PDB file of C-alpha atoms in Angstrom:
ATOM      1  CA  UNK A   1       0.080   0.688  -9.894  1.00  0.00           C
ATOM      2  CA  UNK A   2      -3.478  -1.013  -9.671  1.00  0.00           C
ATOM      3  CA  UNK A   3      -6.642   1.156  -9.863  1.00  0.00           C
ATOM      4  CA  UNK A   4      -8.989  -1.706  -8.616  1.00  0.00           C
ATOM      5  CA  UNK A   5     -11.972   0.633  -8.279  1.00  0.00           C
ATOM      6  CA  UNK A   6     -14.966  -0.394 -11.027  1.00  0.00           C
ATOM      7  CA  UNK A   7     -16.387   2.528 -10.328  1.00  0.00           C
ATOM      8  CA  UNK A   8     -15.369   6.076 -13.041  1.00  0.00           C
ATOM      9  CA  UNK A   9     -14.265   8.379 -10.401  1.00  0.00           C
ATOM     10  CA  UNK A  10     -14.101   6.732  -7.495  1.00  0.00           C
ATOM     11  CA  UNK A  11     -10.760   7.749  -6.405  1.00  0.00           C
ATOM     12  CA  UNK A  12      -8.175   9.280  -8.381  1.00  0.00           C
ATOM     13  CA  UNK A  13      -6.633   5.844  -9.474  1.00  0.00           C
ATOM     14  CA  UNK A  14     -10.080   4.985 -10.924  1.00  0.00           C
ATOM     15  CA  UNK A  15     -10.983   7.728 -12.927  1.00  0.00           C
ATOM     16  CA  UNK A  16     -10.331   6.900 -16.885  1.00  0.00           C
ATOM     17  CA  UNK A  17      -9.658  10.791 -17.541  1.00  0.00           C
ATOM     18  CA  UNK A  18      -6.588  10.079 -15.291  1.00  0.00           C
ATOM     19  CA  UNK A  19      -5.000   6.872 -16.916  1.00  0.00           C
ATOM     20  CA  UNK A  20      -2.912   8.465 -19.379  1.00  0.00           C
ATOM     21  CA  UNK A  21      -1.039  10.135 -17.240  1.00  0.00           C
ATOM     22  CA  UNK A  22      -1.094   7.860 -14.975  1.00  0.00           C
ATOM     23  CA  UNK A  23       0.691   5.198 -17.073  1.00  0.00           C
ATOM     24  CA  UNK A  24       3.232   7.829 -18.304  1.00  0.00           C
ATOM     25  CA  UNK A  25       3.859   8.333 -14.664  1.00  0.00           C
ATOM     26  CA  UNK A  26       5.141   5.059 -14.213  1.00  0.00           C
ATOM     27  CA  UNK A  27       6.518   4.556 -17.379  1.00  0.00           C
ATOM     28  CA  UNK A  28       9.038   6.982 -16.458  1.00  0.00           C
ATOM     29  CA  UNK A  29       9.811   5.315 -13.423  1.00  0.00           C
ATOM     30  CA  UNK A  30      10.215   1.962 -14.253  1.00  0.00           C
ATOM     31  CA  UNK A  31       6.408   1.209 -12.441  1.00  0.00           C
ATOM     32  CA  UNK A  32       4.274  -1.190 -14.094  1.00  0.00           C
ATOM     33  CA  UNK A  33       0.488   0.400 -15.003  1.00  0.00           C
ATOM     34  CA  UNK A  34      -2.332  -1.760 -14.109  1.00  0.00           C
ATOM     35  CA  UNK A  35      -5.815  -0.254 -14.765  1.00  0.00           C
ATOM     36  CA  UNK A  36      -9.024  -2.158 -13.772  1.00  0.00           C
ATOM     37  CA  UNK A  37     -12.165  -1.797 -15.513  1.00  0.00           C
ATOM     38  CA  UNK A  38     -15.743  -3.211 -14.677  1.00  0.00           C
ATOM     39  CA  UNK A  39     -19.116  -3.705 -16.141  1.00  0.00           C
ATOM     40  CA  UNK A  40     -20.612  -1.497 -13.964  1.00  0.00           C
ATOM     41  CA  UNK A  41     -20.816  -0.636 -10.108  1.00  0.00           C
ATOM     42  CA  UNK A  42     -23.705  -0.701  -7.484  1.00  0.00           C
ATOM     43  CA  UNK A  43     -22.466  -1.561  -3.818  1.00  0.00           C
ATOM     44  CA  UNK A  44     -25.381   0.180  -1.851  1.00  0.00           C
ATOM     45  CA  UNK A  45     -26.727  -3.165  -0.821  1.00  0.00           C
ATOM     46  CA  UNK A  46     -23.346  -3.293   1.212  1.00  0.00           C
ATOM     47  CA  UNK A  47     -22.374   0.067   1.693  1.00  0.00           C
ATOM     48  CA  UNK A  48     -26.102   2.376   1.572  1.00  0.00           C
ATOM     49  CA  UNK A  49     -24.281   5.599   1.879  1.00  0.00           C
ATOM     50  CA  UNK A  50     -22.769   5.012  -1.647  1.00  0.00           C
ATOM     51  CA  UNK A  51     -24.942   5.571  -4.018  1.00  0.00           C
ATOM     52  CA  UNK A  52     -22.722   8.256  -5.281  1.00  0.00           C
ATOM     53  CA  UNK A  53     -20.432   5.724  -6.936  1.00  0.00           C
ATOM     54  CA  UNK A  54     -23.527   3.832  -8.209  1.00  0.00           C
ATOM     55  CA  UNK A  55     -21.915   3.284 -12.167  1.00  0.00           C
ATOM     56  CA  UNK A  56     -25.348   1.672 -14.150  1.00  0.00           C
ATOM     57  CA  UNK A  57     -24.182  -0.318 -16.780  1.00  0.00           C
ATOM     58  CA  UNK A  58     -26.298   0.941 -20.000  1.00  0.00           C
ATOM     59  CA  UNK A  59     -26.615  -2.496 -21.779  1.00  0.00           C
ATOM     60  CA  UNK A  60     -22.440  -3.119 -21.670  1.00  0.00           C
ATOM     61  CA  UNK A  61     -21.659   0.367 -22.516  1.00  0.00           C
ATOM     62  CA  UNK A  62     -20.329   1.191 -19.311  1.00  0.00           C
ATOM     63  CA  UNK A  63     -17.977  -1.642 -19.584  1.00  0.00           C
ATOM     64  CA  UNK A  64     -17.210  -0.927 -23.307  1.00  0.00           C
ATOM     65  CA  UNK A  65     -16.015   2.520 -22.271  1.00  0.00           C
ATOM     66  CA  UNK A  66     -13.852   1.746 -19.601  1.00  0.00           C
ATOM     67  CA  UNK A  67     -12.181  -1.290 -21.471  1.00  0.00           C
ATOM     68  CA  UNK A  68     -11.436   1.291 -23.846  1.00  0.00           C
ATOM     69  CA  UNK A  69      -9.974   3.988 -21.587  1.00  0.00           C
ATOM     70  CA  UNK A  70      -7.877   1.249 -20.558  1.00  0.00           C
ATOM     71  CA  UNK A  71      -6.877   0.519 -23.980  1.00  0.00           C
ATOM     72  CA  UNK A  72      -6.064   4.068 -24.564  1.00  0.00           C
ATOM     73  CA  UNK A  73      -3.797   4.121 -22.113  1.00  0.00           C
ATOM     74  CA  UNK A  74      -1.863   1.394 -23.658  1.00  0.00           C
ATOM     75  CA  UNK A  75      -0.903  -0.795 -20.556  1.00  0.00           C
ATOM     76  CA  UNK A  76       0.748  -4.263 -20.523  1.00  0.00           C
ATOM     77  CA  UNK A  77      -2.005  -5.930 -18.642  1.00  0.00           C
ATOM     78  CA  UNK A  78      -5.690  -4.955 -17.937  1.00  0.00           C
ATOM     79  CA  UNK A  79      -7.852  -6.504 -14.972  1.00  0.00           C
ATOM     80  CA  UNK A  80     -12.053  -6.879 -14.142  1.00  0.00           C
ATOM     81  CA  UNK A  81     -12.245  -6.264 -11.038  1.00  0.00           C
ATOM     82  CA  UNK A  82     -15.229  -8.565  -9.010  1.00  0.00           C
ATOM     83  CA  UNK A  83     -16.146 -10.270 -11.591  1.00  0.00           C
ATOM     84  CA  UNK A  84     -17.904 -12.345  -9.141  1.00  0.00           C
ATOM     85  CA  UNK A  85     -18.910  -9.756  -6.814  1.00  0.00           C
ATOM     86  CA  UNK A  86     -22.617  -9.931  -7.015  1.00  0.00           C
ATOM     87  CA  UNK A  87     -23.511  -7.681  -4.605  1.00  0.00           C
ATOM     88  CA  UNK A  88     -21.544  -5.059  -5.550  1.00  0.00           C
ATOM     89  CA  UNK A  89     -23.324  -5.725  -9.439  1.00  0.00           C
ATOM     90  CA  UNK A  90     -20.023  -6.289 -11.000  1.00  0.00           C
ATOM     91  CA  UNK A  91     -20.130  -9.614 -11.989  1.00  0.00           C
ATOM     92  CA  UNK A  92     -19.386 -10.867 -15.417  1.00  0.00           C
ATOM     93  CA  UNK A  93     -21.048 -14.406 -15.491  1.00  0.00           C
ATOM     94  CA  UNK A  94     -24.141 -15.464 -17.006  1.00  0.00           C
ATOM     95  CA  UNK A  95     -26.565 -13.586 -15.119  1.00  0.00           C
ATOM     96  CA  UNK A  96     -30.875 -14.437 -15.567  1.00  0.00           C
ATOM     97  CA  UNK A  97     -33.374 -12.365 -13.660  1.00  0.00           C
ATOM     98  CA  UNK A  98     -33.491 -13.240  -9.715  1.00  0.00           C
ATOM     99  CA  UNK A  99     -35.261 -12.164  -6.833  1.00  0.00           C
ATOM    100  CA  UNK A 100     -34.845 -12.946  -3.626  1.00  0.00           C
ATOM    101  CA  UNK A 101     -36.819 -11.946  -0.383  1.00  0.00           C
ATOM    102  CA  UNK A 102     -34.057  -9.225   0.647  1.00  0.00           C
ATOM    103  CA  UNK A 103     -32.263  -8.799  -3.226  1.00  0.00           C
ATOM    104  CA  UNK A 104     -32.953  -8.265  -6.551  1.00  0.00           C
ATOM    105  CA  UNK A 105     -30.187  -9.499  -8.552  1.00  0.00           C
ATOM    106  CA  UNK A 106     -28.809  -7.309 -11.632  1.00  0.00           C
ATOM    107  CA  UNK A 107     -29.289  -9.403 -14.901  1.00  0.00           C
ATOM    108  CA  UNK A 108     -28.649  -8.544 -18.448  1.00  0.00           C
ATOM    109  CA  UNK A 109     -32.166  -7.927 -20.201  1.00  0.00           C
ATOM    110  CA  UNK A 110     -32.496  -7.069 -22.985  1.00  0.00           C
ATOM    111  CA  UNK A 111     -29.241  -9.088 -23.671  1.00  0.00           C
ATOM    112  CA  UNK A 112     -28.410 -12.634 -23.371  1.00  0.00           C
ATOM    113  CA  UNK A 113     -27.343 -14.224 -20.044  1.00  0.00           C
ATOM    114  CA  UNK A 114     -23.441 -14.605 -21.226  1.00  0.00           C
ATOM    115  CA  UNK A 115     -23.694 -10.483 -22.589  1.00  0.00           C
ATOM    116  CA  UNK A 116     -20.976  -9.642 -20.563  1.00  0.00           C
ATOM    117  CA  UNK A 117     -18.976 -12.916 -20.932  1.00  0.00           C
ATOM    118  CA  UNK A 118     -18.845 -12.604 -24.801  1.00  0.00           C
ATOM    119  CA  UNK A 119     -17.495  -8.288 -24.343  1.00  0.00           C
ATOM    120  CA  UNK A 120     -15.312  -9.672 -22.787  1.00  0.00           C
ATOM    121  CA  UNK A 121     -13.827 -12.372 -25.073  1.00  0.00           C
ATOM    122  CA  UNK A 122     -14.129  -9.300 -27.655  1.00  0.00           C
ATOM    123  CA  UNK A 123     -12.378  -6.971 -26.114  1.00  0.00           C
ATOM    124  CA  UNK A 124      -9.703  -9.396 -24.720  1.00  0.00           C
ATOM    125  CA  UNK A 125      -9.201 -10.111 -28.619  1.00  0.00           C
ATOM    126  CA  UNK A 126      -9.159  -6.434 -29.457  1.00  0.00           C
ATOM    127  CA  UNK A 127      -6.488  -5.855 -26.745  1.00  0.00           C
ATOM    128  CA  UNK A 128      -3.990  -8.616 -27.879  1.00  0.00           C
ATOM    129  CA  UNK A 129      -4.284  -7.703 -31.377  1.00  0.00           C
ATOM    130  CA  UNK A 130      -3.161  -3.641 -30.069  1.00  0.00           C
ATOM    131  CA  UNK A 131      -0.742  -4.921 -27.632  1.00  0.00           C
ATOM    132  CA  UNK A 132       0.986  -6.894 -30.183  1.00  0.00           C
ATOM    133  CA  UNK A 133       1.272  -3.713 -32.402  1.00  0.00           C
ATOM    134  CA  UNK A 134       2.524  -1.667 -29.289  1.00  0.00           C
ATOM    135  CA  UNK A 135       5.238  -3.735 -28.140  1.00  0.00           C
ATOM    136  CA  UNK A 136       7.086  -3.968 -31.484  1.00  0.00           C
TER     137      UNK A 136
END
């Protein structure tokens, strides 16, 4: 199982309160538990009706927080999902301020361009270290 969603709540599969059980679902039936985190979510410019799922991404916190619901959950494998998708304001690559006639691009002020990129090389550390421990 693969909650894709980068958005906390967006559907049942994507809501971090739910991964626990969720992975001890399928560990009792031989199913594999993928869940997907992101940095944050903002789709509007592609879907305007919703804003509801809007997740800001509080300086990497929101990303902090769901790498570590995922890491609670103790899974084999975690996935970003979009990391590219830059109007959906879930990419992960080095990001400076941009503005366009019909977009303002998300960056990562007050952080560094490559914020996200080096969370990311944390956490993937963090994870490896923990999954190590858990499959002994």
């Amino acid at each position: 199982m693969y909650t894709y969603f980068a958005s906390n709540g967006f559907s049942f599969g994507s809501s971090h309160q739910n991964w626990k059980a969720i992975k001890a679902f399928c560990d009792a039936n031989n199913l594999l538990f993928i869940p997907s985190v992101g940095p944050g979510y903002v789709d509007t410019a592609v879907r305007p009706w919703n804003n509801h799922n809007t997740r800001n991404r509080v300086n990497g916190r929101y990303y902090e927080t769901s790498l570590q619901a995922a890491l609670s959950a103790r899974p084999e494998i975690v996935t970003i999902t979009s990391f590219n998708q830059w109007h959906e304001g879930t990419q992960i690559e080095r990001a400076v301020p941009k503005k366009t006639m019909e977009h303002l691009y998300l960056d990562y002020l007050p952080n560094q361009p490559d914020h996200y990129l080096q969370l990311t090389r944390q956490w993937a550390e963090t994870f490896n270290k923990e999954k190590d421990k858990w499959l002994m």
